[in-house]
Amino acid sequence: KTLRRIVVAIAVLTSSLLGCSTFSLSAAEDTKLSATVQVAETDRHWAFQPVQLPDIPEVSDFAWPSNPIDRFVLAQLKASGLTHSSKANRHALIRRVYIDLIGLTPTREEVVSFIRDKTPDAFLTVVDDLLSRPEYGERWGRHWLDVARYADAKGYVDAGEVKYPFAYTYRDYVVNAFNRDLPFDRFVLEQLAADRISDNLDSPSLAALGFITVGSRFNFFPHDIIDDRIDLVTRGFLGLSVGCARCHDHKYDPISTEDYYTMYGIFANTMEPTPDQSDPLGESGPSEDAVFLKNLKEESEKYRKLREDLHQKVMHEMRGWCGDYLRFVVRSSEEHQTEEQPKYRTERGLVRVVSAYSKGGMVRWRRFLQTREKNDPVLGLWKRLFDLSQEELPEKFESVFTAFKNSGHANSMLLDSFRDKEVSSMMDVANIYADLLEAVDEQWREVGGGKSSIQRFEDVDLEQLRQVLYGPESPGTVTLDESENLYLLDESVAVRKHFADIERVYLKSWKGVAPRPMRVVDRPSPLEQHVFVRGNPQRLGKLVKRRIPSVLGGKGSDAIQTVSGRLELARAIAHPENPLTSRVIVNRVWKWHFGRGLVDTAGDFGFRGGAPTHPKLLDYLANWFVESGWSFKKLHRLILMSITWRQNSQDRNHCLEMDPDNRNLWRMNRRRLDFETLRDSLLRVSGLLETSRGGPPIQKRPDDISNRTRTLYTYIDRESLNELYQVFDFPSPDITSSGRSETTVPQQSLFLLNSPFVIHQAEQVCRLLGLAGYVEEDFSDPSLLRQIRKLYHRVYSREPEPDEIETVRRFLEVSSLDPPQTEKMPDSYNPWIDLAHAMLVSNEFLFVD
């Protein structure tokens, strides 16, 4: 854990200083990459083509296909010289569909009921029943939470509370969305812009915004947080990785640096509201107790006061210390640089050159000075002189000054300040401006400006000077929220600690407080977004136009009308004509059903991604999905009712030699249970699985014997992910997941053989069935057969085979005649527990055919 924190800290620091997680490219290389994007054959790449409804293939085997999916698959099998497999037997089929749809193994009664049902719609009845159960949303919600990089903790933060008090509201939203079959296009809209769709702060859809906010906090470095959100949206919804464009035009895909910073601007203009903005985090629920409300009010007031005090301090320094900023602009400029490394600390204190987590006050002053016109009555002279080189300024000063004086716009007090002054460098200019502006600021404070009836100076020249410091465009005029971008490190840490105290009030009363959505809002007014040259936020490049890039579903020319543009982005992604969205999601659903997508690279549909194995089938499903109202449940029915999905999983040598990876779907893929399904099924077989749903996460290890809730509801720590999750291939919650890996490592077997949690489930199975103690009866007695059958019914939901019965009898006989005698095997040794344990960790239980 310590090593991880060090590595993350180095990465975050590097990203902050360089503005990019990779080495920058030279200008020549950048130009080549830009040219590569321009000449890329985007129009030919399959993923960027409009989704077309293909003709359903004609096949000669009319008996096998059940729906159009089968005809697409069968046509490719025939073309490849392969043959399909027979249907799976009914026991395998019902176990498969239960695990697929609800993530639990079926009971013996459920299996028998299906096997005895000979009606033509028996399987469809089972599918519809499972889709109507609340467990369906828990199973399929977990799939989407992998994409959404869900966790209950913030990841590496060096100060503040590490837990999210209300991340679970997003988890519960996702579960409910699947259960009520929320159309996927609406699902997209709500996760990106629920606040823009509805102004109702009580709307349950606001919890959808957790999609944006439950990611890692990267020690609160905003550039990395925004980069994570861009990656989540583009890879999660569109199957495109655009992160490379943070520093340079994408080397392979048609994504320019400008496209990236257009996206960056969307999320830079999105903010998480704080308690002083009437956010739900700071509001009380109707049933919350007095102690909680009292503590909440106290901590919220401390937080508000600190932010207000810092807001006033920031504005005071940006105005009263303006001379330090002007001198620093000169020292750090390429045209007039006087020091290789300008000093941040002056006689007055630490200048807000680069703030702890953002662009700093210097960027505001530099940008403000750069945007002044030459006829500006106060800063026009600065603009004219600054545009000269360091060598030109001494000899041209008099002529430039005279021209400015004769322009008819010059401020007379400024002109007086420069008279009889020797000016040989831009630093001399900065000193003169500093003395003048700081004197004006002091005079304004002395008369109580802004705090009394005095709102401006009567003298026109004096008011013009005041506007440089107090005008709406002044660097010193910042809102309460904008002042956060100017905090120094210690100030930022102090604010985070105070906010963490509010979060801890909720965490102490986790079960008793009303849930609050982790929502976002647009900034009060839009911030302009520049390209960061080579990804460095301190090197501002071209101002990017506010638009949705065409490759992401926009027309490329439509300007963003709202402040952030999240709503426009969501609509572009969810548009039925977007060629990526429907293809990406149906491919994900296919992968979750078959273990492998029609496109292997579920998170990369770009030029470096895999090509679809069945391109026409992919387009058919994408088109069908949209035409069917973007319904997940309808798509499940279509896939599950296909014979392709209902094939058996047995290998056949001829097909195995020709297609060892089963890319042509000549059989069903045999798959190992993921960790959640394995753990939940163990609890269900033992009769211990609790049905409580939703709410704050259970803060117990998943292998804690007392933890009986579905694994979905167990606390996920992003920075210190439980090692058991890691052993069983749980995806990293640091990034969006395109699919889980499937490893086979010794730790998995060791856990299953030695874990007290697994052994406890075996003991509970025996306790539930009344299987205890030695077997001292005749081993051919019918009652023993009944006990063996009960155990097989409970664990495997089937009858034991004759050879299995004989094997169990021999094991029980040997165990009774020569029981283990060790410290760990007392006289009360129960051989049935070992037998149940062996069955629970067998391949038949761990895999699904």
PDB file of C-alpha atoms in Angstrom, residues 391-583:
ATOM      1  CA  GLU A 391      16.479  44.894 -26.953  1.00  0.00           C
ATOM      2  CA  GLU A 392      13.998  47.214 -28.699  1.00  0.00           C
ATOM      3  CA  LEU A 393      12.293  48.641 -25.648  1.00  0.00           C
ATOM      4  CA  PRO A 394      14.960  51.172 -24.430  1.00  0.00           C
ATOM      5  CA  GLU A 395      15.336  52.893 -27.787  1.00  0.00           C
ATOM      6  CA  LYS A 396      11.657  52.820 -28.738  1.00  0.00           C
ATOM      7  CA  PHE A 397      10.116  53.680 -25.370  1.00  0.00           C
ATOM      8  CA  GLU A 398       9.795  57.418 -25.996  1.00  0.00           C
ATOM      9  CA  SER A 399       8.125  57.017 -29.385  1.00  0.00           C
ATOM     10  CA  VAL A 400       5.723  54.348 -28.091  1.00  0.00           C
ATOM     11  CA  PHE A 401       4.896  56.456 -25.026  1.00  0.00           C
ATOM     12  CA  THR A 402       4.264  59.531 -27.171  1.00  0.00           C
ATOM     13  CA  ALA A 403       2.019  57.592 -29.538  1.00  0.00           C
ATOM     14  CA  PHE A 404      -0.001  56.233 -26.603  1.00  0.00           C
ATOM     15  CA  LYS A 405      -0.265  59.716 -25.042  1.00  0.00           C
ATOM     16  CA  ASN A 406      -1.541  61.153 -28.325  1.00  0.00           C
ATOM     17  CA  SER A 407      -4.044  58.335 -28.908  1.00  0.00           C
ATOM     18  CA  GLY A 408      -6.766  60.267 -27.087  1.00  0.00           C
ATOM     19  CA  HIS A 409      -7.533  57.316 -24.778  1.00  0.00           C
ATOM     20  CA  ALA A 410      -4.667  57.497 -22.291  1.00  0.00           C
ATOM     21  CA  ASN A 411      -5.354  57.716 -18.576  1.00  0.00           C
ATOM     22  CA  SER A 412      -3.825  60.985 -17.316  1.00  0.00           C
ATOM     23  CA  MET A 413      -2.762  59.547 -13.946  1.00  0.00           C
ATOM     24  CA  LEU A 414      -0.885  56.782 -15.753  1.00  0.00           C
ATOM     25  CA  LEU A 415       0.852  59.332 -17.972  1.00  0.00           C
ATOM     26  CA  ASP A 416       1.864  61.365 -14.926  1.00  0.00           C
ATOM     27  CA  SER A 417       3.362  58.260 -13.332  1.00  0.00           C
ATOM     28  CA  PHE A 418       5.677  57.711 -16.294  1.00  0.00           C
ATOM     29  CA  ARG A 419       6.827  61.338 -16.646  1.00  0.00           C
ATOM     30  CA  ASP A 420      10.426  61.954 -15.659  1.00  0.00           C
ATOM     31  CA  LYS A 421      10.962  58.186 -15.091  1.00  0.00           C
ATOM     32  CA  GLU A 422      13.857  56.320 -16.649  1.00  0.00           C
ATOM     33  CA  VAL A 423      12.526  53.257 -18.472  1.00  0.00           C
ATOM     34  CA  SER A 424      15.073  50.837 -19.897  1.00  0.00           C
ATOM     35  CA  SER A 425      13.275  47.491 -19.441  1.00  0.00           C
ATOM     36  CA  MET A 426       9.868  45.952 -19.002  1.00  0.00           C
ATOM     37  CA  MET A 427      10.683  45.499 -15.322  1.00  0.00           C
ATOM     38  CA  ASP A 428      10.830  49.291 -14.973  1.00  0.00           C
ATOM     39  CA  VAL A 429       7.378  49.455 -16.582  1.00  0.00           C
ATOM     40  CA  ALA A 430       6.064  46.823 -14.160  1.00  0.00           C
ATOM     41  CA  ASN A 431       7.392  48.775 -11.150  1.00  0.00           C
ATOM     42  CA  ILE A 432       5.685  51.988 -12.259  1.00  0.00           C
ATOM     43  CA  TYR A 433       2.369  50.227 -12.865  1.00  0.00           C
ATOM     44  CA  ALA A 434       2.733  48.431  -9.514  1.00  0.00           C
ATOM     45  CA  ASP A 435       3.206  51.621  -7.514  1.00  0.00           C
ATOM     46  CA  LEU A 436       0.252  53.294  -9.226  1.00  0.00           C
ATOM     47  CA  LEU A 437      -2.253  50.416  -8.994  1.00  0.00           C
ATOM     48  CA  GLU A 438      -1.360  49.449  -5.440  1.00  0.00           C
ATOM     49  CA  ALA A 439      -1.789  53.078  -4.352  1.00  0.00           C
ATOM     50  CA  VAL A 440      -5.230  53.146  -5.965  1.00  0.00           C
ATOM     51  CA  ASP A 441      -6.186  49.901  -4.193  1.00  0.00           C
ATOM     52  CA  GLU A 442      -5.055  51.310  -0.844  1.00  0.00           C
ATOM     53  CA  GLN A 443      -7.056  54.486  -1.448  1.00  0.00           C
ATOM     54  CA  TRP A 444     -10.152  52.430  -2.314  1.00  0.00           C
ATOM     55  CA  ARG A 445      -9.866  50.454   0.907  1.00  0.00           C
ATOM     56  CA  GLU A 446      -9.368  53.593   2.987  1.00  0.00           C
ATOM     57  CA  VAL A 447     -12.667  55.094   1.786  1.00  0.00           C
ATOM     58  CA  GLY A 448     -14.478  51.789   2.461  1.00  0.00           C
ATOM     59  CA  GLY A 449     -15.128  51.105  -1.176  1.00  0.00           C
ATOM     60  CA  GLY A 450     -17.595  48.291  -1.852  1.00  0.00           C
ATOM     61  CA  LYS A 451     -18.598  48.055   1.806  1.00  0.00           C
ATOM     62  CA  SER A 452     -20.517  51.305   2.015  1.00  0.00           C
ATOM     63  CA  SER A 453     -22.492  53.539  -0.270  1.00  0.00           C
ATOM     64  CA  ILE A 454     -19.309  54.194  -2.239  1.00  0.00           C
ATOM     65  CA  GLN A 455     -19.388  51.904  -5.272  1.00  0.00           C
ATOM     66  CA  ARG A 456     -17.002  53.803  -7.551  1.00  0.00           C
ATOM     67  CA  PHE A 457     -14.652  56.779  -7.687  1.00  0.00           C
ATOM     68  CA  GLU A 458     -16.122  59.988  -8.997  1.00  0.00           C
ATOM     69  CA  ASP A 459     -12.862  60.863 -10.719  1.00  0.00           C
ATOM     70  CA  VAL A 460     -12.878  59.206 -14.164  1.00  0.00           C
ATOM     71  CA  ASP A 461      -9.122  58.522 -14.300  1.00  0.00           C
ATOM     72  CA  LEU A 462      -9.094  57.099 -10.792  1.00  0.00           C
ATOM     73  CA  GLU A 463     -12.081  54.872 -11.615  1.00  0.00           C
ATOM     74  CA  GLN A 464     -10.352  53.579 -14.754  1.00  0.00           C
ATOM     75  CA  LEU A 465      -7.407  52.495 -12.614  1.00  0.00           C
ATOM     76  CA  ARG A 466      -9.724  50.882 -10.048  1.00  0.00           C
ATOM     77  CA  GLN A 467     -11.438  48.879 -12.788  1.00  0.00           C
ATOM     78  CA  VAL A 468      -8.113  47.150 -13.550  1.00  0.00           C
ATOM     79  CA  LEU A 469      -8.346  45.614 -10.068  1.00  0.00           C
ATOM     80  CA  TYR A 470     -12.096  45.488  -9.443  1.00  0.00           C
ATOM     81  CA  GLY A 471     -13.730  45.338 -12.854  1.00  0.00           C
ATOM     82  CA  PRO A 472     -15.654  42.231 -13.990  1.00  0.00           C
ATOM     83  CA  GLU A 473     -12.734  41.052 -16.165  1.00  0.00           C
ATOM     84  CA  SER A 474     -10.072  41.783 -13.545  1.00  0.00           C
ATOM     85  CA  PRO A 475      -7.893  38.892 -12.323  1.00  0.00           C
ATOM     86  CA  GLY A 476      -8.849  39.942  -8.796  1.00  0.00           C
ATOM     87  CA  THR A 477     -12.576  39.531  -9.418  1.00  0.00           C
ATOM     88  CA  VAL A 478     -13.259  35.887  -8.695  1.00  0.00           C
ATOM     89  CA  THR A 479     -16.310  34.061  -7.450  1.00  0.00           C
ATOM     90  CA  LEU A 480     -16.299  31.941  -4.345  1.00  0.00           C
ATOM     91  CA  ASP A 481     -15.938  28.789  -6.452  1.00  0.00           C
ATOM     92  CA  GLU A 482     -13.292  30.244  -8.754  1.00  0.00           C
ATOM     93  CA  SER A 483     -11.173  31.159  -5.741  1.00  0.00           C
ATOM     94  CA  GLU A 484     -10.597  27.435  -5.171  1.00  0.00           C
ATOM     95  CA  ASN A 485      -8.472  27.457  -8.321  1.00  0.00           C
ATOM     96  CA  LEU A 486      -6.116  29.918  -6.620  1.00  0.00           C
ATOM     97  CA  TYR A 487      -5.611  28.179  -3.271  1.00  0.00           C
ATOM     98  CA  LEU A 488      -2.087  27.459  -2.161  1.00  0.00           C
ATOM     99  CA  LEU A 489      -1.312  23.951  -1.005  1.00  0.00           C
ATOM    100  CA  ASP A 490      -1.875  24.490   2.714  1.00  0.00           C
ATOM    101  CA  GLU A 491      -5.130  26.356   2.016  1.00  0.00           C
ATOM    102  CA  SER A 492      -6.403  23.632  -0.274  1.00  0.00           C
ATOM    103  CA  VAL A 493      -5.582  20.956   2.277  1.00  0.00           C
ATOM    104  CA  ALA A 494      -7.355  22.939   4.998  1.00  0.00           C
ATOM    105  CA  VAL A 495     -10.508  23.263   2.884  1.00  0.00           C
ATOM    106  CA  ARG A 496     -10.473  19.554   2.055  1.00  0.00           C
ATOM    107  CA  LYS A 497     -10.074  18.666   5.721  1.00  0.00           C
ATOM    108  CA  HIS A 498     -13.021  20.856   6.668  1.00  0.00           C
ATOM    109  CA  PHE A 499     -15.156  19.304   3.939  1.00  0.00           C
ATOM    110  CA  ALA A 500     -14.023  15.872   5.116  1.00  0.00           C
ATOM    111  CA  ASP A 501     -15.406  16.728   8.552  1.00  0.00           C
ATOM    112  CA  ILE A 502     -18.832  17.215   6.921  1.00  0.00           C
ATOM    113  CA  GLU A 503     -18.487  13.873   5.143  1.00  0.00           C
ATOM    114  CA  ARG A 504     -17.561  12.144   8.396  1.00  0.00           C
ATOM    115  CA  VAL A 505     -20.749  13.427  10.019  1.00  0.00           C
ATOM    116  CA  TYR A 506     -22.650  11.480   7.375  1.00  0.00           C
ATOM    117  CA  LEU A 507     -20.410   8.455   7.634  1.00  0.00           C
ATOM    118  CA  LYS A 508     -20.917   8.227  11.403  1.00  0.00           C
ATOM    119  CA  SER A 509     -24.678   8.123  10.817  1.00  0.00           C
ATOM    120  CA  TRP A 510     -24.504   6.200   7.540  1.00  0.00           C
ATOM    121  CA  LYS A 511     -27.587   4.089   8.139  1.00  0.00           C
ATOM    122  CA  GLY A 512     -29.743   6.869   9.516  1.00  0.00           C
ATOM    123  CA  VAL A 513     -29.342   9.701   7.027  1.00  0.00           C
ATOM    124  CA  ALA A 514     -31.232  10.233   3.819  1.00  0.00           C
ATOM    125  CA  PRO A 515     -29.117   9.426   0.744  1.00  0.00           C
ATOM    126  CA  ARG A 516     -27.733  12.324  -1.292  1.00  0.00           C
ATOM    127  CA  PRO A 517     -26.881  11.982  -4.982  1.00  0.00           C
ATOM    128  CA  MET A 518     -23.293  12.691  -6.006  1.00  0.00           C
ATOM    129  CA  ARG A 519     -24.462  15.265  -8.475  1.00  0.00           C
ATOM    130  CA  VAL A 520     -22.731  17.859 -10.602  1.00  0.00           C
ATOM    131  CA  VAL A 521     -23.825  21.243 -11.932  1.00  0.00           C
ATOM    132  CA  ASP A 522     -22.646  23.652 -14.581  1.00  0.00           C
ATOM    133  CA  ARG A 523     -20.480  26.574 -13.584  1.00  0.00           C
ATOM    134  CA  PRO A 524     -22.327  29.905 -13.257  1.00  0.00           C
ATOM    135  CA  SER A 525     -20.619  31.179 -16.415  1.00  0.00           C
ATOM    136  CA  PRO A 526     -18.555  29.311 -19.009  1.00  0.00           C
ATOM    137  CA  LEU A 527     -14.773  29.207 -18.793  1.00  0.00           C
ATOM    138  CA  GLU A 528     -12.836  29.483 -22.020  1.00  0.00           C
ATOM    139  CA  GLN A 529     -10.735  26.458 -22.829  1.00  0.00           C
ATOM    140  CA  HIS A 530      -7.346  26.582 -24.529  1.00  0.00           C
ATOM    141  CA  VAL A 531      -5.276  23.690 -25.802  1.00  0.00           C
ATOM    142  CA  PHE A 532      -2.541  22.843 -23.316  1.00  0.00           C
ATOM    143  CA  VAL A 533       0.606  22.777 -25.447  1.00  0.00           C
ATOM    144  CA  ARG A 534       2.185  19.326 -25.047  1.00  0.00           C
ATOM    145  CA  GLY A 535      -0.402  18.753 -22.324  1.00  0.00           C
ATOM    146  CA  ASN A 536       1.149  21.405 -20.072  1.00  0.00           C
ATOM    147  CA  PRO A 537      -1.594  23.505 -18.417  1.00  0.00           C
ATOM    148  CA  GLN A 538       0.881  26.361 -17.955  1.00  0.00           C
ATOM    149  CA  ARG A 539       1.426  26.637 -21.720  1.00  0.00           C
ATOM    150  CA  LEU A 540      -1.806  27.833 -23.245  1.00  0.00           C
ATOM    151  CA  GLY A 541      -2.291  27.295 -26.945  1.00  0.00           C
ATOM    152  CA  LYS A 542      -5.178  27.861 -29.291  1.00  0.00           C
ATOM    153  CA  LEU A 543      -8.591  28.707 -27.897  1.00  0.00           C
ATOM    154  CA  VAL A 544     -10.851  25.774 -28.785  1.00  0.00           C
ATOM    155  CA  LYS A 545     -14.328  26.239 -30.127  1.00  0.00           C
ATOM    156  CA  ARG A 546     -17.118  24.947 -27.904  1.00  0.00           C
ATOM    157  CA  ARG A 547     -18.539  22.057 -29.907  1.00  0.00           C
ATOM    158  CA  ILE A 548     -19.025  18.288 -29.888  1.00  0.00           C
ATOM    159  CA  PRO A 549     -16.351  16.607 -32.047  1.00  0.00           C
ATOM    160  CA  SER A 550     -17.874  14.843 -35.035  1.00  0.00           C
ATOM    161  CA  VAL A 551     -16.122  11.568 -34.199  1.00  0.00           C
ATOM    162  CA  LEU A 552     -18.019  11.532 -30.890  1.00  0.00           C
ATOM    163  CA  GLY A 553     -21.361  11.984 -32.558  1.00  0.00           C
ATOM    164  CA  GLY A 554     -21.500  15.725 -33.123  1.00  0.00           C
ATOM    165  CA  LYS A 555     -21.747  17.451 -36.465  1.00  0.00           C
ATOM    166  CA  GLY A 556     -18.505  19.270 -35.741  1.00  0.00           C
ATOM    167  CA  SER A 557     -19.962  22.685 -36.478  1.00  0.00           C
ATOM    168  CA  ASP A 558     -22.755  22.907 -33.913  1.00  0.00           C
ATOM    169  CA  ALA A 559     -21.749  25.186 -31.068  1.00  0.00           C
ATOM    170  CA  ILE A 560     -22.509  24.269 -27.466  1.00  0.00           C
ATOM    171  CA  GLN A 561     -25.373  26.359 -26.099  1.00  0.00           C
ATOM    172  CA  THR A 562     -25.368  25.365 -22.421  1.00  0.00           C
ATOM    173  CA  VAL A 563     -22.547  26.274 -20.044  1.00  0.00           C
ATOM    174  CA  SER A 564     -20.820  22.896 -19.877  1.00  0.00           C
ATOM    175  CA  GLY A 565     -22.167  21.152 -22.953  1.00  0.00           C
ATOM    176  CA  ARG A 566     -22.819  17.889 -21.100  1.00  0.00           C
ATOM    177  CA  LEU A 567     -26.391  17.763 -22.346  1.00  0.00           C
ATOM    178  CA  GLU A 568     -25.325  18.288 -25.956  1.00  0.00           C
ATOM    179  CA  LEU A 569     -22.647  15.630 -25.527  1.00  0.00           C
ATOM    180  CA  ALA A 570     -25.136  13.172 -24.039  1.00  0.00           C
ATOM    181  CA  ARG A 571     -27.602  13.760 -26.859  1.00  0.00           C
ATOM    182  CA  ALA A 572     -24.896  13.289 -29.473  1.00  0.00           C
ATOM    183  CA  ILE A 573     -23.797  10.010 -27.884  1.00  0.00           C
ATOM    184  CA  ALA A 574     -27.359   8.719 -27.459  1.00  0.00           C
ATOM    185  CA  HIS A 575     -28.461   9.772 -30.937  1.00  0.00           C
ATOM    186  CA  PRO A 576     -29.819   6.778 -32.867  1.00  0.00           C
ATOM    187  CA  GLU A 577     -27.601   7.639 -35.837  1.00  0.00           C
ATOM    188  CA  ASN A 578     -24.378   7.634 -33.803  1.00  0.00           C
ATOM    189  CA  PRO A 579     -22.505   4.695 -35.375  1.00  0.00           C
ATOM    190  CA  LEU A 580     -20.552   3.823 -32.235  1.00  0.00           C
ATOM    191  CA  THR A 581     -22.954   3.891 -29.290  1.00  0.00           C
ATOM    192  CA  SER A 582     -25.316   1.084 -30.260  1.00  0.00           C
ATOM    193  CA  ARG A 583     -22.490  -1.091 -31.616  1.00  0.00           C
TER     194      ARG A 583
END
